[in-house]
Every structure is written in C-alpha cells, then in structure tokens.
Coordinates of C-alpha atoms in Angstrom, one line a residue:
M1 CA 184.6 143.4 118.0
A2 CA 188.2 143.2 116.9
V3 CA 188.1 140.0 114.9
N4 CA 190.2 139.5 111.8
S5 CA 189.0 136.7 109.6
K6 CA 192.7 136.1 108.7
S7 CA 193.6 135.4 112.3
T8 CA 196.3 132.8 112.8
L9 CA 194.2 131.2 115.6
L10 CA 191.1 131.0 113.4
K11 CA 193.2 129.5 110.5
I12 CA 194.6 126.8 112.7
L13 CA 191.2 125.9 114.2
I14 CA 189.8 125.6 110.7
Q15 CA 192.8 123.7 109.4
Q16 CA 192.7 121.2 112.3
S17 CA 189.0 120.7 111.7
F18 CA 188.0 121.9 115.2
I19 CA 185.5 124.3 113.7
D20 CA 183.7 124.6 110.4
G21 CA 185.3 127.4 108.4
D22 CA 182.1 128.5 106.6
K23 CA 180.0 128.5 109.7
A24 CA 182.7 130.5 111.7
L25 CA 183.1 133.2 109.0
R26 CA 179.3 133.4 108.7
L27 CA 178.9 133.9 112.4
I28 CA 181.7 136.5 112.4
N29 CA 179.8 138.5 109.7
E30 CA 176.4 138.1 111.4
K31 CA 177.2 138.4 115.1
G32 CA 180.8 139.7 115.3
R33 CA 179.7 143.1 116.6
Q34 CA 178.0 141.5 119.6
Y35 CA 181.3 140.1 120.9
R36 CA 184.6 141.7 122.0
T37 CA 187.0 138.9 121.0
L38 CA 187.2 136.0 118.7
P39 CA 187.4 133.4 121.5
E40 CA 184.2 134.9 123.1
L41 CA 182.4 134.4 119.8
L42 CA 183.6 130.9 119.2
I43 CA 182.8 129.7 122.8
T44 CA 179.5 131.5 123.3
E45 CA 178.2 130.2 120.0
K46 CA 179.5 126.7 121.0
L47 CA 181.8 126.2 118.0
I48 CA 184.5 124.9 120.3
S49 CA 185.1 124.1 124.0
P50 CA 187.3 126.3 126.2
Q51 CA 189.7 123.4 126.7
Q52 CA 190.0 122.6 123.0
L53 CA 190.6 126.3 122.2
A54 CA 193.4 126.6 124.9
E55 CA 195.1 123.4 123.7
T56 CA 195.1 124.7 120.1
A57 CA 196.2 128.2 121.0
A58 CA 199.2 126.8 123.0
T59 CA 200.6 125.2 119.9
I60 CA 201.2 128.6 118.4
N61 CA 204.8 129.4 119.1
Q62 CA 204.8 126.6 121.7
H63 CA 203.4 128.7 124.5
L64 CA 203.2 127.4 128.0
T65 CA 199.7 126.7 129.5
L66 CA 198.4 127.4 133.0
D67 CA 195.4 126.0 134.9
L68 CA 193.8 128.9 136.7
E69 CA 191.6 126.7 138.8
Y70 CA 193.5 127.3 142.0
F71 CA 195.3 130.5 141.2
N72 CA 195.0 133.0 144.0
P73 CA 194.1 136.5 142.5
A74 CA 195.3 138.2 145.7
S75 CA 198.9 137.5 144.4
I76 CA 198.4 139.8 141.4
P77 CA 200.3 143.1 142.0
D78 CA 197.9 146.1 142.3
E79 CA 199.8 148.1 139.6
L80 CA 199.0 145.4 137.1
R81 CA 195.2 145.4 137.7
N82 CA 193.2 147.1 135.0
E83 CA 189.7 145.8 134.8
K84 CA 188.6 147.7 131.7
L85 CA 191.6 146.5 129.6
T86 CA 191.4 143.0 131.1
R87 CA 187.8 142.4 130.3
K88 CA 188.0 144.0 126.9
S89 CA 190.8 141.7 125.7
D90 CA 190.5 138.4 127.7
M91 CA 193.9 138.9 129.1
L92 CA 195.2 139.2 132.7
P93 CA 198.7 140.0 134.1
L94 CA 199.4 137.5 136.8
S95 CA 202.8 138.4 138.2
K96 CA 205.9 140.6 137.6
R97 CA 209.6 139.7 137.7
G98 CA 212.0 142.6 136.9
R99 CA 210.9 144.1 133.6
T100 CA 208.8 141.2 132.6
M101 CA 205.2 140.3 133.5
H102 CA 203.5 136.9 133.0
L103 CA 200.3 137.6 130.9
A104 CA 197.5 135.1 130.8
V105 CA 195.9 135.1 127.4
V106 CA 193.2 133.1 125.6
D107 CA 194.3 134.2 122.1
P108 CA 198.1 134.7 121.7
T109 CA 197.6 136.0 118.2
N110 CA 195.9 139.2 119.5
I111 CA 199.1 141.1 119.2
A112 CA 197.4 144.6 119.5
A113 CA 196.0 143.7 123.0
I114 CA 199.2 142.3 124.2
E115 CA 201.0 145.5 123.1
D116 CA 198.4 147.6 125.0
F117 CA 199.2 145.7 128.2
E118 CA 202.9 146.1 127.6
F119 CA 202.5 149.9 127.0
N120 CA 200.2 150.4 130.0
A121 CA 202.5 148.4 132.4
G122 CA 205.8 149.5 130.9
L123 CA 206.8 145.9 130.9
N124 CA 207.5 143.1 128.5
A125 CA 204.9 140.3 128.3
E126 CA 205.7 136.6 128.7
I127 CA 202.7 134.7 127.4
V128 CA 200.9 131.8 129.1
V129 CA 197.7 130.4 127.5
V130 CA 194.7 129.8 129.7
Q131 CA 191.1 128.6 129.3
Y132 CA 188.5 131.2 128.5
D133 CA 185.9 130.1 131.2
K134 CA 188.5 129.8 134.0
L135 CA 189.9 133.2 133.1
H136 CA 186.5 134.8 133.4
K137 CA 185.8 133.1 136.7
L138 CA 189.1 134.6 137.9
F139 CA 187.9 138.0 136.6
D140 CA 184.9 137.8 138.9
K141 CA 187.0 136.8 141.9
L142 CA 189.5 139.5 141.3
F143 CA 187.1 142.4 140.6
E144 CA 183.9 141.6 142.5
N145 CA 185.7 142.5 145.8
A146 CA 187.8 145.3 144.4
Y147 CA 186.1 147.7 146.8
D148 CA 186.1 145.5 149.9
S149 CA 189.6 146.6 150.9
L150 CA 188.1 150.1 151.1
G151 CA 185.6 149.0 153.7
N152 CA 187.2 150.2 157.0
G153 CA 187.3 153.9 158.0
D154 CA 191.0 153.8 158.7
S155 CA 192.0 153.1 155.2
E156 CA 192.5 155.7 152.4
W157 CA 189.4 155.7 150.3
D158 CA 190.9 156.0 146.8
L159 CA 188.7 154.8 144.0
S160 CA 190.4 156.5 141.1
A161 CA 192.3 153.4 140.2
M162 CA 189.2 151.5 139.4
G163 CA 188.4 153.4 136.2
V164 CA 185.0 154.9 135.4
V165 CA 182.4 152.2 134.7
E166 CA 180.2 152.7 131.6
E167 CA 180.2 156.3 130.7
E168 CA 176.7 155.8 129.3
A169 CA 175.4 155.6 132.9
E170 CA 176.3 159.3 133.3
E171 CA 174.7 160.2 130.0
S172 CA 171.5 158.4 130.9
V173 CA 170.8 160.6 133.9
G174 CA 171.9 163.8 132.1
M175 CA 174.7 164.8 134.3
Q176 CA 178.2 166.2 134.0
P177 CA 179.9 165.4 137.3
D178 CA 182.6 167.4 139.0
K179 CA 186.1 165.9 139.1
E180 CA 186.1 165.9 142.9
D181 CA 183.0 163.7 142.9
Q182 CA 184.6 161.1 140.5
P183 CA 185.6 158.6 143.2
I184 CA 182.0 158.5 144.5
I185 CA 180.6 158.2 141.0
T186 CA 183.1 155.4 140.2
F187 CA 182.2 153.6 143.4
I188 CA 178.4 153.9 142.8
N189 CA 178.6 152.8 139.2
K190 CA 180.8 149.8 140.3
I191 CA 178.2 148.8 142.9
L192 CA 175.3 149.0 140.4
L193 CA 177.0 147.0 137.7
D194 CA 178.3 144.5 140.2
A195 CA 174.7 144.0 141.5
I196 CA 173.5 143.4 137.9
R197 CA 176.4 141.0 137.3
K198 CA 175.6 139.0 140.4
G199 CA 171.9 138.8 139.7
A200 CA 170.8 140.8 142.7
S201 CA 167.1 141.9 142.9
D202 CA 167.6 144.7 145.4
L203 CA 170.4 146.9 146.8
H204 CA 170.4 148.4 150.3
F205 CA 172.5 151.4 151.3
E206 CA 172.3 151.7 155.1
P207 CA 173.8 154.4 157.3
Y208 CA 174.4 153.6 161.0
E209 CA 176.2 155.5 163.8
K210 CA 179.6 153.8 163.3
Q211 CA 179.3 152.1 160.0
Y212 CA 177.8 152.3 156.5
R213 CA 176.6 149.0 155.1
I214 CA 175.8 148.0 151.5
R215 CA 173.9 144.8 150.9
F216 CA 172.6 142.9 147.9
R217 CA 169.6 140.7 147.9
I218 CA 170.6 137.6 145.9
D219 CA 168.2 134.8 145.4
G220 CA 166.0 136.3 148.1
I221 CA 168.8 136.5 150.8
L222 CA 170.6 139.7 151.8
H223 CA 174.4 139.6 151.7
E224 CA 176.8 142.4 152.8
V225 CA 179.1 143.4 150.0
A226 CA 180.8 146.5 151.1
S227 CA 181.2 148.8 154.1
P228 CA 182.6 152.2 153.0
P229 CA 183.5 154.8 155.6
V230 CA 180.5 156.2 157.5
A231 CA 181.8 159.7 156.8
L232 CA 180.9 159.2 153.1
S233 CA 177.2 158.5 154.0
T234 CA 175.9 161.9 152.9
R235 CA 177.9 162.0 149.6
L236 CA 176.8 158.5 148.7
S237 CA 173.1 159.2 149.3
A238 CA 173.4 162.6 147.5
R239 CA 174.9 160.9 144.4
L240 CA 172.1 158.3 144.3
K241 CA 169.4 161.0 144.7
V242 CA 170.9 163.0 141.9
M243 CA 170.9 160.0 139.6
S244 CA 167.3 159.3 140.6
R245 CA 166.3 163.0 140.0
L246 CA 165.2 163.4 143.6
D247 CA 165.4 166.5 145.8
I248 CA 168.9 166.5 147.4
A249 CA 168.0 169.1 150.0
E250 CA 164.9 167.2 151.2
K251 CA 166.1 164.7 153.9
R252 CA 163.1 164.7 156.2
V253 CA 160.5 162.7 154.2
P254 CA 160.7 159.6 152.0
Q255 CA 161.1 160.0 148.2
D256 CA 160.7 157.7 145.3
G257 CA 162.5 157.9 141.9
R258 CA 164.0 155.9 139.1
I259 CA 167.4 155.4 137.5
K260 CA 167.9 154.2 133.9
L261 CA 171.4 152.7 133.6
K262 CA 172.5 152.2 130.0
L263 CA 174.7 149.2 129.7
S264 CA 175.1 149.2 125.9
A265 CA 173.4 150.4 122.7
K266 CA 170.7 147.7 123.1
K267 CA 170.6 147.0 126.8
S268 CA 169.5 149.1 129.7
I269 CA 168.4 148.4 133.3
D270 CA 166.0 150.4 135.3
F271 CA 166.3 150.9 139.1
R272 CA 163.3 151.8 141.3
V273 CA 164.7 154.0 144.1
S274 CA 163.2 154.6 147.6
T275 CA 164.7 156.8 150.3
L276 CA 163.8 156.7 153.9
P277 CA 165.0 159.1 156.7
T278 CA 166.5 157.1 159.5
L279 CA 168.3 158.1 162.8
W280 CA 171.7 158.2 161.2
G281 CA 170.9 159.4 157.6
E282 CA 168.9 158.3 154.6
K283 CA 168.6 154.6 153.9
I284 CA 168.2 154.0 150.2
V285 CA 166.8 150.8 148.7
M286 CA 167.0 150.1 144.9
R287 CA 165.0 147.5 143.1
I288 CA 166.4 146.2 139.9
L289 CA 163.8 146.2 137.2
D290 CA 165.0 144.0 134.3
S291 CA 162.4 143.8 131.5
D292 CA 164.0 140.5 130.4
S293 CA 162.7 138.9 133.7
A294 CA 159.1 139.6 132.6
M295 CA 159.7 137.9 129.3
L296 CA 161.0 134.6 130.6
G297 CA 158.0 132.6 129.4
I298 CA 155.7 130.4 131.5
D299 CA 157.8 127.3 130.8
V300 CA 160.8 128.5 132.9
L301 CA 158.8 129.8 136.0
G302 CA 158.6 126.5 137.7
Y303 CA 155.0 125.5 137.3
E304 CA 154.2 121.8 137.4
P305 CA 152.5 120.7 134.1
E306 CA 149.0 120.6 135.6
Q307 CA 149.5 124.0 137.3
K308 CA 150.7 125.5 134.0
Q309 CA 147.6 124.1 132.3
R310 CA 145.3 125.6 134.9
Y311 CA 146.9 129.0 134.4
M312 CA 146.7 128.8 130.6
D313 CA 143.0 127.7 130.8
A314 CA 142.2 130.7 133.0
L315 CA 144.0 133.1 130.6
S316 CA 142.1 131.7 127.7
Q317 CA 138.7 132.7 129.2
P318 CA 137.1 135.9 127.9
Q319 CA 136.1 137.0 131.4
G320 CA 136.8 136.3 135.1
M321 CA 139.4 137.2 137.7
I322 CA 142.8 135.8 138.2
L323 CA 144.4 136.6 141.5
V324 CA 148.1 136.2 142.3
T325 CA 149.0 136.2 146.0
G326 CA 152.1 136.1 148.1
P327 CA 154.5 138.3 150.2
T328 CA 156.7 141.1 148.7
G329 CA 159.4 139.6 146.6
S330 CA 157.6 136.3 145.9
G331 CA 157.5 136.9 142.1
K332 CA 153.9 138.0 141.7
T333 CA 154.8 140.7 139.2
V334 CA 156.7 138.3 137.0
S335 CA 153.7 135.9 137.0
L336 CA 151.3 138.6 136.1
Y337 CA 153.5 140.0 133.4
T338 CA 154.1 136.6 132.0
G339 CA 150.3 136.2 131.7
L340 CA 150.0 139.6 130.1
A341 CA 152.7 138.7 127.6
I342 CA 150.7 135.6 126.6
L343 CA 147.6 137.8 126.1
N344 CA 149.3 140.7 124.4
T345 CA 148.3 140.3 120.8
E346 CA 147.2 142.8 118.1
E347 CA 143.5 141.8 118.7
T348 CA 143.6 142.5 122.5
N349 CA 143.3 145.8 124.3
I350 CA 145.1 145.6 127.6
S351 CA 145.3 148.3 130.3
T352 CA 147.1 148.1 133.6
A353 CA 147.1 150.3 136.8
E354 CA 150.3 149.9 138.7
D355 CA 152.0 151.5 141.7
P356 CA 154.7 151.8 140.5
V357 CA 154.9 150.8 136.8
E358 CA 158.0 148.5 137.2
I359 CA 158.6 147.2 133.7
N360 CA 157.6 148.7 130.4
L361 CA 155.5 146.3 128.3
P362 CA 155.2 147.4 124.6
G363 CA 151.6 147.1 123.4
V364 CA 150.2 147.4 126.9
N365 CA 148.6 150.6 128.1
Q366 CA 150.2 151.1 131.5
V367 CA 149.0 153.7 134.0
Q368 CA 151.1 154.9 137.0
V369 CA 148.8 155.3 140.0
N370 CA 149.1 158.8 141.6
P371 CA 146.9 159.0 144.7
R372 CA 148.0 162.6 145.4
A373 CA 146.5 163.7 142.1
G374 CA 143.4 161.6 142.6
L375 CA 144.5 158.8 140.3
T376 CA 143.9 155.7 142.5
F377 CA 143.4 152.1 141.5
A378 CA 139.7 152.6 141.7
S379 CA 139.6 155.7 139.5
A380 CA 141.9 154.1 137.0
L381 CA 139.7 151.0 136.8
K382 CA 136.6 153.2 136.2
A383 CA 138.5 154.9 133.3
F384 CA 139.5 151.6 131.9
L385 CA 135.9 150.4 131.6
R386 CA 135.2 153.4 129.3
Q387 CA 138.2 152.5 127.1
D388 CA 136.9 149.4 125.5
P389 CA 139.2 147.0 127.4
D390 CA 139.6 143.2 126.9
V391 CA 142.1 142.6 129.7
V392 CA 142.6 144.7 132.8
M393 CA 145.4 144.4 135.3
V394 CA 145.3 146.0 138.7
G395 CA 148.6 146.1 140.6
E396 CA 146.9 145.4 143.9
I397 CA 143.4 145.2 145.4
R398 CA 143.8 147.2 148.6
D399 CA 140.3 148.3 149.5
L400 CA 136.6 147.5 149.0
E401 CA 136.1 150.1 146.2
T402 CA 138.9 148.7 144.1
A403 CA 137.7 145.1 144.7
E404 CA 134.1 145.9 143.8
I405 CA 135.0 147.7 140.5
A406 CA 137.4 144.8 139.6
I407 CA 134.7 142.2 140.3
K408 CA 132.2 144.2 138.2
A409 CA 134.6 144.3 135.3
A410 CA 135.2 140.5 135.7
Q411 CA 131.4 139.9 135.6
T412 CA 130.8 142.1 132.5
G413 CA 133.0 140.4 129.9
H414 CA 136.5 141.4 130.9
L415 CA 139.5 139.4 132.1
V416 CA 140.9 140.9 135.2
L417 CA 144.3 140.1 136.7
S418 CA 145.4 141.4 140.1
T419 CA 147.3 140.7 143.3
L420 CA 146.5 140.4 147.0
H421 CA 148.8 140.0 150.0
T422 CA 147.7 136.7 151.7
N423 CA 149.5 133.5 152.7
S424 CA 147.6 131.0 150.6
A425 CA 145.0 130.6 147.9
P426 CA 142.1 129.7 150.2
E427 CA 142.9 132.7 152.4
T428 CA 142.6 135.0 149.4
L429 CA 138.9 134.2 149.1
T430 CA 138.2 134.9 152.8
R431 CA 140.3 138.1 152.5
L432 CA 137.9 139.4 149.8
L433 CA 134.9 138.5 152.0
N434 CA 136.4 140.3 155.0
M435 CA 136.9 143.4 152.8
G436 CA 133.1 143.4 152.4
V437 CA 132.7 141.9 149.0
P438 CA 129.4 139.9 148.9
A439 CA 129.9 136.1 148.8
Y440 CA 127.9 135.7 145.6
N441 CA 130.2 138.2 143.8
V442 CA 133.3 136.4 144.9
A443 CA 131.9 133.0 143.9
S444 CA 130.8 134.2 140.5
S445 CA 133.8 136.3 139.5
V446 CA 137.0 134.7 140.7
S447 CA 138.2 132.0 138.4
L448 CA 141.7 131.2 139.5
I449 CA 144.0 132.0 142.5
I450 CA 147.8 131.5 142.4
A451 CA 149.7 131.6 145.7
Q452 CA 153.4 131.5 145.2
R453 CA 156.9 131.7 146.9
L454 CA 160.4 131.8 145.5
A455 CA 162.9 129.2 146.8
R456 CA 166.6 129.2 146.1
R457 CA 167.6 126.7 143.5
L458 CA 170.4 124.3 144.3
C459 CA 173.6 124.8 142.4
P460 CA 173.8 121.9 139.9
K461 CA 177.6 121.8 140.1
C462 CA 178.1 121.2 143.8
K463 CA 174.8 119.9 145.3
K464 CA 175.2 116.7 147.3
Q465 CA 172.9 113.9 148.3
E466 CA 171.6 114.2 151.8
D467 CA 170.8 111.2 153.9
I468 CA 167.5 111.8 155.8
P469 CA 165.8 109.0 157.8
Q470 CA 162.5 107.9 156.4
A471 CA 160.7 108.8 159.6
E472 CA 161.9 112.4 159.2
L473 CA 160.8 112.4 155.5
L474 CA 157.3 111.3 156.7
R475 CA 157.3 114.0 159.3
Q476 CA 158.2 116.6 156.7
G477 CA 155.1 115.7 154.7
F478 CA 156.2 113.1 152.1
R479 CA 153.8 110.1 151.7
E480 CA 154.9 106.6 152.5
D481 CA 154.5 105.5 148.8
Q482 CA 157.0 108.2 147.8
L483 CA 159.9 107.2 150.0
D484 CA 161.5 104.7 147.7
N485 CA 161.9 107.2 144.9
I486 CA 163.0 110.2 146.8
T487 CA 166.5 111.7 146.7
I488 CA 167.0 114.8 148.7
F489 CA 170.0 117.1 148.0
K490 CA 171.7 119.7 150.2
P491 CA 173.8 122.8 149.3
I492 CA 177.6 122.7 149.5
G493 CA 179.0 125.9 147.9
C494 CA 181.5 126.5 145.1
D495 CA 182.9 129.3 143.0
Y496 CA 179.9 129.1 140.6
C497 CA 177.2 129.7 143.2
T498 CA 176.3 131.6 146.4
N499 CA 176.4 129.3 149.5
G500 CA 175.3 126.3 147.4
Y501 CA 172.4 128.0 145.6
K502 CA 172.2 129.5 142.1
G503 CA 169.0 131.3 141.0
R504 CA 165.5 130.7 142.2
V505 CA 162.6 128.4 141.4
G506 CA 158.9 129.1 141.9
I507 CA 156.7 127.1 144.3
Y508 CA 153.0 127.5 143.4
E509 CA 149.5 126.7 144.7
V510 CA 147.3 127.0 141.6
M511 CA 143.6 126.8 142.6
P512 CA 140.7 127.1 140.1
I513 CA 137.4 127.9 141.8
S514 CA 135.3 124.8 141.2
P515 CA 131.5 124.7 141.6
K516 CA 131.9 123.0 145.0
M517 CA 134.3 125.7 146.2
A518 CA 131.8 128.3 145.0
D519 CA 129.1 126.5 147.1
I520 CA 131.4 126.7 150.2
I521 CA 131.9 130.4 149.6
M522 CA 128.1 131.0 149.3
E523 CA 127.6 129.0 152.6
N524 CA 130.1 131.3 154.3
G525 CA 132.7 128.6 154.6
N526 CA 136.2 129.6 155.9
S527 CA 139.6 129.2 154.4
L528 CA 140.0 125.8 156.1
D529 CA 136.9 124.5 154.4
I530 CA 138.1 125.7 151.0
A531 CA 141.6 124.2 151.6
T532 CA 140.0 120.8 152.5
Q533 CA 138.0 120.9 149.3
A534 CA 141.1 121.8 147.3
Q535 CA 142.9 118.8 148.6
R536 CA 139.9 116.6 147.6
E537 CA 140.3 118.0 144.1
G538 CA 144.0 117.2 143.9
I539 CA 145.3 120.8 144.3
H540 CA 148.7 120.8 145.8
N541 CA 149.2 123.5 148.5
L542 CA 152.5 125.4 148.8
R543 CA 154.0 122.9 151.1
Q544 CA 153.2 119.9 148.9
S545 CA 154.5 121.8 145.8
G546 CA 157.7 122.6 147.6
L547 CA 158.3 119.0 148.5
I548 CA 157.9 118.1 144.9
K549 CA 160.6 120.6 144.0
A550 CA 162.9 119.1 146.8
A551 CA 162.2 115.5 145.6
A552 CA 163.2 116.6 142.0
G553 CA 166.5 117.9 143.3
L554 CA 165.7 121.5 142.4
T555 CA 165.9 122.9 146.0
S556 CA 166.8 121.7 149.4
L557 CA 164.4 120.6 152.2
A558 CA 165.7 123.3 154.4
E559 CA 164.8 125.9 151.7
V560 CA 161.3 124.5 151.4
N561 CA 160.9 124.8 155.1
R562 CA 162.1 128.4 155.0
V563 CA 159.6 129.6 152.4
T564 CA 156.5 127.4 153.2
K565 CA 156.5 126.9 157.0
G566 CA 154.9 129.3 159.4

C-alpha cells in the first residue's frame, strides 16, 4: 500500500478532527499492507465517510467536485480505459479535450498516481474530486461488461487491451502460455474473476450451433453475461481444460477437474470443473468453492432461533444421525460444514467421505470417494469405523449398503452427518424405509432432519412495500391472526443488486425425531402421517418457514412460492 503518513490529505483530516490521528497512524502501521490506497483504508476501517472524505479532499487546491451517481461510463473514451491502473489508484479518466483529460480522483495528493495516468495517456490531467463509494460503483459498471461488446461474431475479437488479470492465476496452474493464446487467457481470467466479484456460484460455458453462451448462476438464477464468437468454442474449452489439468485430446467422455485461482498471497479460490460432450462441442460447468462460505457460522445461515437450537442440540449429542436434505444447490454442503466447524475441536476425531471434496477443512480427515478404485462411500465408512472416530460425515447416502453402515455407526456411539435428495424432512424417513432400511433402525438412529432451500434475499436499498389483499395472504398460507402485523415487500432493482435481490437466505424445516414420530415409523406410517405429527409438535415446514422470511421483509412472496411450491 502506497500510504505516506505525511500525506497532506491525512494531515488535513487530522487537523480538522475528522479522524483521530493516533488511531489512523496505528491502523496504517498494522493494516496498511492490506489496502492499496489511503482512502480505501480510512473508509473500509470506518474512520470517515466517503462524503466527508470527498468534501475535505476538494478543499485542497480548491478542486472541483463531481457527483458520479448519474455519470454514463459509456462516454469514457476507449483509449483512456485502463482497469489495472484505475483500480490500483482509485482514479478514473472521464473525458478528453485536446491535450487535457478530466481525471476523477479520491485523493488529489496522490501525485505519483496522477503522473502515471498522465504518462500512460500522454495527456495533462485536470483533477475533479469524487466519492470513493460512487467511483467504485462506476468501476463495476465500466469493467463488468468490458467483454460484452465482443459478443457478436461480426466484431473483431481483440482482448489484448484488457490487460492480463492476476498473473498468479497462471502460476497456480503451472503454465507458461504462448503469446498467441494471450487473448483467450485474458478473457478466461476476466470471466473467472468477474464471477467471483459478482458472487456467482456456478459458471456455464455452453457451445451451440450458431452461438456460444456464458452464464453465471447468481443467487440461484442463471444470467447470460457474454456471447463470444462460436468459432472460439474449441479454444475456450481447451484453455479451461488445460487449467483444470484435464486431457485436451479427449472430447468424447465427461471429465472432472479442479482449478486453484490465486487472488493474492492470502486468498485463493477453487473451482470444480465438469466437462460434458454435447452436439456442438464440450459444455463446461464450473462450481466456485470458496472456503469462506463454509465458515460463515450458524448465526448467518438464516435459521430461526428455535431451529438453530434444535440443530445445536443434535450436534451436542455423542451419537445419532443428522440428515440434511434438499435439491442440488440448496446449501446442504454449507449446513453440513457449519456443523463440522462447530464440532471440530482438538478432542474430536472427524472423518468425512465426499464426492467430491469441495472445501478443505483443516483438522478434518477428508476422503475423496473414488468408485473406480473401489473406494466407495460404503468402503470409506467401514474404514472410518476402524479409525477411532467421534464424528463421521458421509457426503450422500445413495444406496442400502451405505445407509446400513451409517446407521450402524450412529447406533454404536458415533455422530453421523449426511445428506439425502428428498423434498421434505418427513419424506426423508420414508426414503430410508424404501431403500430397505428396517423401520426399527430408522426410528432408533435418526435424531434430526433438516430440509432446506435457498431463497433470494431482497435488496435492502430498493425493496418496496407490496399491497396484497388479505384474502390473498390467507390463500398463500398466512394465519388470520398474523394479518395485522404483516408487511410484504417486492423487488425493484438498483445498481447495488441483481433484479431487486442481493444474496440469499436459507429456508429450513428442522425436525427432531420425537418418540411419537418414532412410533409412527415403527407402525409403518407414511410421510403424511409424520408431517401431521410434526405440525402438532410446532415444527414449521418449508412453506411456513418461507412465509416467516417474507413477513420479516427478507425475501418476497414470489420468491417463497418459487422455492417452496410444487
């Protein structure tokens, strides 16, 4: 970080009592290396607001100020766009007149960065001071669609102007690319980092007869982000396969691999890569595996207080089975890893069998299932039981053999966590019975079932109250005694969010197996019988939990319907 403690800006801020001098200098010494610029440090550490900083900076040499709220980034000349230099310095050239460019800056005392811009552009800079937060919002608008203009096959596909993104990414896969491949490498790196920046969970690279489509799954919904020329399909897939250490020559069968993308000295992101031969080429899907998501902590996952307590109670038991159920992409892995993180102490021996191992958990013995080599979930479980385990996690119970071994472990002093693909908690029990597990084993071993979905969270900045007739609220499932205290919101959409939504929130059905439910299982009751008993015991099903989230203003009624109906 290029921060000089004698900076004129810092001196003025201290002199005018906007910030505490001792605290600022201490932060610079302790955390300065984490930040690129002084304004980034001051604002991120909340020593000053972006508006206060801009107003103070403008007093230096009486610079003009500019509100970027409604500035159109399309008006910036192409020759002035330099993403690497822009993001590094918190400065952005806005326009050019003759031999002068108007340069938006946050810190006008950063003379070295201003001179870098003047040298690169061959122009003199006329300074205008802007707010840090609005400048970075403009960065995202300007650079997130930098490749969109390359989307049609008629245009010249020249990516060299973008600049190579993060050289560490090349080092992480041990490659020295040819110069002729640099535009493809630049484009792929740009896509990967853009997906991370946007919070995508998956990336889809899809070849068709007359188009090539790239989509991100953001908050559970796919969005098209680019459409490069279809003629580049083979080169794009080859690059991704090289990065994933897959066989480039093999295009007839699916392949699986991983990419480790190094973002900084302390931060890296893993991608799980899957290729699939299709009619017009290889479709490649990448799942972003961010270990930070597994360490969120149970308090931010969206459990209601009583649901959280039931999960914590089950985790505190020395034995039994906790099952998490839901469709692909419903957050089962994060729920399981959160539980493992709570259990992961020096006194506990934890072993997991996963297919694949998505996120590395220090202190946990993780086994990658390999059926071709004979290492199945069942064989891994058998081995675990000879390894003095306290906690065992099985990625998925897929067959009777795995189910029987897991239940045996749960009955003999081990805590077992696993997943099943069912639609609700009661259906999970009948699924085990249908597999062939005896009813008495199910009733005596399963202690808790969590069914879950992920709903898109309403953007807090633009959500708007929605007027819904009371008759419709009753039809949707709200009780009559709730109607006076319900406020439902709907998505609007703004620069901060995606179509009115920002992030996701969990919707859960957390069902402990009570003695009465065990009796129903022993009497060969079905899922409807178990669901009825769960309602008697005050267990909210997925629909009811979703309505609670909608009533709290966390998500919309339409989103609850999308993830819980059907």
